[in-house]
Amino acid sequence: MGIFPDIEFEAGKYVDQAVNFIDTTFEAFFDFIFFIASRSINLMTDGLMFLPWWLFIIIIFGLGWYFKSAFSGILYGAFIFIIGTFGLWEDMMITISIILTAVIICLIIGIPIGVAMSFSRLFSTIARPVLDAMQTMPSFVYLIPAIFFFGLGNVSAIFATLIYALPPVIRLTELAIRGVDKEIIESAHSFGSSKWQTLKKVQLPQATPTIMAGVNQTTMMALSMVVIASMVGASGLGEQVLVSINRIDIALGFEAGISIVFLAVIIDRITNGIAQKFQRQGDRA
């Protein structure tokens, strides 16, 4: 009989004890993070809701026109208008606020880590398995520590989104810095530039197009967490999808789902347009 022997190793019990210890020891730290994150989301949501609907559509049209084409601007503006006609305007603003907050935090954390990895082989070797685990771990697993440390709500959604969306910008930042032509770096050093001056004035400008590709990937991965994050109490369009599933409401599910698709198209095209613009500027330089 292929029966496994009666051997048990309760790894989960030790993990639970470790998490309890962390939560108790760093309670003030987690409270501080919760306060900052919740305030950031609320301020961003209030700011977006303060804008008249027509002005927000004009802004989206302008971004689409500037970074892509006039037709794209009109199409993106139409997408936003359609979402408003679904009665999901406020949910859309909350979703955008959560995504923007998560992406900004990802960039603040991820770009410096990527730069550090590009300068240190040892740090890169240590960090890569961690990044691999962050990208391969099932998304639902992120929700457990998020709920434990921050409770239900938008802050937990940001925490879970960070874990999922952070690796692309770190990896592509490292790749971009390492990919800068060695001769250009040597020329900067020959003119007496320090490491910091070389990074600031040579490597980062040369690496910007690739870093922007990482920003695009991070933003799209943050958006892909919208529905999953609603399971920990996140508001917005993802919550409406979850409600439609619970109620088996096809109409609401279609409207909320297609709204997320519209947002995904707009965000992807605009961020991709920004990356292409930086690429063209780099080619001219």
PDB file of N, CA, C and O in Angstrom, residues 12-40:
ATOM      1  N   GLY A  12       3.038  25.073   9.725  1.00  0.00           N
ATOM      2  CA  GLY A  12       2.092  26.176   9.822  1.00  0.00           C
ATOM      3  C   GLY A  12       2.005  26.766  11.216  1.00  0.00           C
ATOM      4  O   GLY A  12       1.817  27.980  11.381  1.00  0.00           O
ATOM      5  N   LYS A  13       2.171  25.904  12.238  1.00  0.00           N
ATOM      6  CA  LYS A  13       2.094  26.385  13.622  1.00  0.00           C
ATOM      7  C   LYS A  13       3.225  27.363  13.917  1.00  0.00           C
ATOM      8  O   LYS A  13       3.018  28.406  14.548  1.00  0.00           O
ATOM      9  N   TYR A  14       4.430  27.060  13.408  1.00  0.00           N
ATOM     10  CA  TYR A  14       5.578  27.938  13.658  1.00  0.00           C
ATOM     11  C   TYR A  14       5.449  29.245  12.869  1.00  0.00           C
ATOM     12  O   TYR A  14       5.831  30.312  13.345  1.00  0.00           O
ATOM     13  N   VAL A  15       4.911  29.130  11.666  1.00  0.00           N
ATOM     14  CA  VAL A  15       4.677  30.344  10.885  1.00  0.00           C
ATOM     15  C   VAL A  15       3.660  31.233  11.589  1.00  0.00           C
ATOM     16  O   VAL A  15       3.818  32.458  11.674  1.00  0.00           O
ATOM     17  N   ASP A  16       2.606  30.606  12.125  1.00  0.00           N
ATOM     18  CA  ASP A  16       1.579  31.356  12.848  1.00  0.00           C
ATOM     19  C   ASP A  16       2.179  32.065  14.054  1.00  0.00           C
ATOM     20  O   ASP A  16       1.863  33.232  14.329  1.00  0.00           O
ATOM     21  N   GLN A  17       3.054  31.374  14.780  1.00  0.00           N
ATOM     22  CA  GLN A  17       3.705  31.991  15.940  1.00  0.00           C
ATOM     23  C   GLN A  17       4.599  33.154  15.523  1.00  0.00           C
ATOM     24  O   GLN A  17       4.632  34.196  16.192  1.00  0.00           O
ATOM     25  N   ALA A  18       5.312  32.970  14.409  1.00  0.00           N
ATOM     26  CA  ALA A  18       6.188  34.038  13.920  1.00  0.00           C
ATOM     27  C   ALA A  18       5.383  35.264  13.503  1.00  0.00           C
ATOM     28  O   ALA A  18       5.750  36.405  13.822  1.00  0.00           O
ATOM     29  N   VAL A  19       4.260  35.039  12.806  1.00  0.00           N
ATOM     30  CA  VAL A  19       3.413  36.163  12.370  1.00  0.00           C
ATOM     31  C   VAL A  19       2.811  36.877  13.566  1.00  0.00           C
ATOM     32  O   VAL A  19       2.750  38.113  13.605  1.00  0.00           O
ATOM     33  N   ASN A  20       2.372  36.121  14.560  1.00  0.00           N
ATOM     34  CA  ASN A  20       1.843  36.731  15.785  1.00  0.00           C
ATOM     35  C   ASN A  20       2.894  37.583  16.479  1.00  0.00           C
ATOM     36  O   ASN A  20       2.607  38.677  16.976  1.00  0.00           O
ATOM     37  N   PHE A  21       4.128  37.070  16.514  1.00  0.00           N
ATOM     38  CA  PHE A  21       5.233  37.823  17.130  1.00  0.00           C
ATOM     39  C   PHE A  21       5.478  39.129  16.385  1.00  0.00           C
ATOM     40  O   PHE A  21       5.636  40.195  16.990  1.00  0.00           O
ATOM     41  N   ILE A  22       5.504  39.047  15.040  1.00  0.00           N
ATOM     42  CA  ILE A  22       5.736  40.246  14.223  1.00  0.00           C
ATOM     43  C   ILE A  22       4.623  41.258  14.428  1.00  0.00           C
ATOM     44  O   ILE A  22       4.864  42.463  14.588  1.00  0.00           O
ATOM     45  N   ASP A  23       3.385  40.767  14.446  1.00  0.00           N
ATOM     46  CA  ASP A  23       2.243  41.667  14.609  1.00  0.00           C
ATOM     47  C   ASP A  23       2.275  42.367  15.964  1.00  0.00           C
ATOM     48  O   ASP A  23       1.980  43.565  16.071  1.00  0.00           O
ATOM     49  N   THR A  24       2.647  41.646  17.008  1.00  0.00           N
ATOM     50  CA  THR A  24       2.694  42.227  18.349  1.00  0.00           C
ATOM     51  C   THR A  24       3.864  43.190  18.500  1.00  0.00           C
ATOM     52  O   THR A  24       3.719  44.289  19.053  1.00  0.00           O
ATOM     53  N   THR A  25       5.014  42.784  17.986  1.00  0.00           N
ATOM     54  CA  THR A  25       6.226  43.582  18.152  1.00  0.00           C
ATOM     55  C   THR A  25       6.187  44.871  17.346  1.00  0.00           C
ATOM     56  O   THR A  25       6.613  45.936  17.817  1.00  0.00           O
ATOM     57  N   PHE A  26       5.677  44.778  16.129  1.00  0.00           N
ATOM     58  CA  PHE A  26       5.692  45.941  15.227  1.00  0.00           C
ATOM     59  C   PHE A  26       4.294  46.518  15.013  1.00  0.00           C
ATOM     60  O   PHE A  26       3.994  47.036  13.947  1.00  0.00           O
ATOM     61  N   GLU A  27       3.466  46.434  16.032  1.00  0.00           N
ATOM     62  CA  GLU A  27       2.085  46.920  15.915  1.00  0.00           C
ATOM     63  C   GLU A  27       2.033  48.399  15.564  1.00  0.00           C
ATOM     64  O   GLU A  27       1.255  48.829  14.711  1.00  0.00           O
ATOM     65  N   ALA A  28       2.893  49.188  16.217  1.00  0.00           N
ATOM     66  CA  ALA A  28       2.900  50.635  15.948  1.00  0.00           C
ATOM     67  C   ALA A  28       3.310  50.915  14.504  1.00  0.00           C
ATOM     68  O   ALA A  28       2.753  51.811  13.849  1.00  0.00           O
ATOM     69  N   PHE A  29       4.251  50.133  13.995  1.00  0.00           N
ATOM     70  CA  PHE A  29       4.702  50.304  12.613  1.00  0.00           C
ATOM     71  C   PHE A  29       3.578  50.004  11.625  1.00  0.00           C
ATOM     72  O   PHE A  29       3.348  50.759  10.676  1.00  0.00           O
ATOM     73  N   PHE A  30       2.863  48.911  11.856  1.00  0.00           N
ATOM     74  CA  PHE A  30       1.760  48.551  10.961  1.00  0.00           C
ATOM     75  C   PHE A  30       0.621  49.563  11.057  1.00  0.00           C
ATOM     76  O   PHE A  30      -0.035  49.864  10.056  1.00  0.00           O
ATOM     77  N   ASP A  31       0.389  50.091  12.256  1.00  0.00           N
ATOM     78  CA  ASP A  31      -0.630  51.135  12.416  1.00  0.00           C
ATOM     79  C   ASP A  31      -0.245  52.389  11.623  1.00  0.00           C
ATOM     80  O   ASP A  31      -1.109  53.042  11.017  1.00  0.00           O
ATOM     81  N   PHE A  32       1.044  52.711  11.636  1.00  0.00           N
ATOM     82  CA  PHE A  32       1.531  53.876  10.890  1.00  0.00           C
ATOM     83  C   PHE A  32       1.328  53.673   9.390  1.00  0.00           C
ATOM     84  O   PHE A  32       0.855  54.565   8.680  1.00  0.00           O
ATOM     85  N   ILE A  33       1.687  52.473   8.896  1.00  0.00           N
ATOM     86  CA  ILE A  33       1.498  52.156   7.474  1.00  0.00           C
ATOM     87  C   ILE A  33       0.018  52.232   7.110  1.00  0.00           C
ATOM     88  O   ILE A  33      -0.358  52.783   6.067  1.00  0.00           O
ATOM     89  N   PHE A  34      -0.831  51.674   7.985  1.00  0.00           N
ATOM     90  CA  PHE A  34      -2.270  51.704   7.729  1.00  0.00           C
ATOM     91  C   PHE A  34      -2.774  53.143   7.630  1.00  0.00           C
ATOM     92  O   PHE A  34      -3.549  53.484   6.729  1.00  0.00           O
ATOM     93  N   PHE A  35      -2.313  53.997   8.536  1.00  0.00           N
ATOM     94  CA  PHE A  35      -2.751  55.401   8.543  1.00  0.00           C
ATOM     95  C   PHE A  35      -2.329  56.106   7.258  1.00  0.00           C
ATOM     96  O   PHE A  35      -3.137  56.778   6.604  1.00  0.00           O
ATOM     97  N   ILE A  36      -1.051  55.948   6.882  1.00  0.00           N
ATOM     98  CA  ILE A  36      -0.532  56.617   5.684  1.00  0.00           C
ATOM     99  C   ILE A  36      -1.244  56.117   4.430  1.00  0.00           C
ATOM    100  O   ILE A  36      -1.678  56.908   3.578  1.00  0.00           O
ATOM    101  N   ALA A  37      -1.396  54.793   4.323  1.00  0.00           N
ATOM    102  CA  ALA A  37      -2.014  54.217   3.127  1.00  0.00           C
ATOM    103  C   ALA A  37      -3.483  54.617   3.013  1.00  0.00           C
ATOM    104  O   ALA A  37      -3.958  54.999   1.933  1.00  0.00           O
ATOM    105  N   SER A  38      -4.211  54.535   4.122  1.00  0.00           N
ATOM    106  CA  SER A  38      -5.640  54.879   4.077  1.00  0.00           C
ATOM    107  C   SER A  38      -5.839  56.358   3.765  1.00  0.00           C
ATOM    108  O   SER A  38      -6.735  56.724   3.000  1.00  0.00           O
ATOM    109  N   ARG A  39      -5.002  57.206   4.359  1.00  0.00           N
ATOM    110  CA  ARG A  39      -5.108  58.638   4.078  1.00  0.00           C
ATOM    111  C   ARG A  39      -4.783  58.929   2.614  1.00  0.00           C
ATOM    112  O   ARG A  39      -5.444  59.763   1.978  1.00  0.00           O
ATOM    113  N   SER A  40      -3.779  58.238   2.081  1.00  0.00           N
ATOM    114  CA  SER A  40      -3.398  58.464   0.684  1.00  0.00           C
ATOM    115  C   SER A  40      -4.535  58.085  -0.255  1.00  0.00           C
ATOM    116  O   SER A  40      -4.855  58.834  -1.195  1.00  0.00           O
TER     117      SER A  40
END
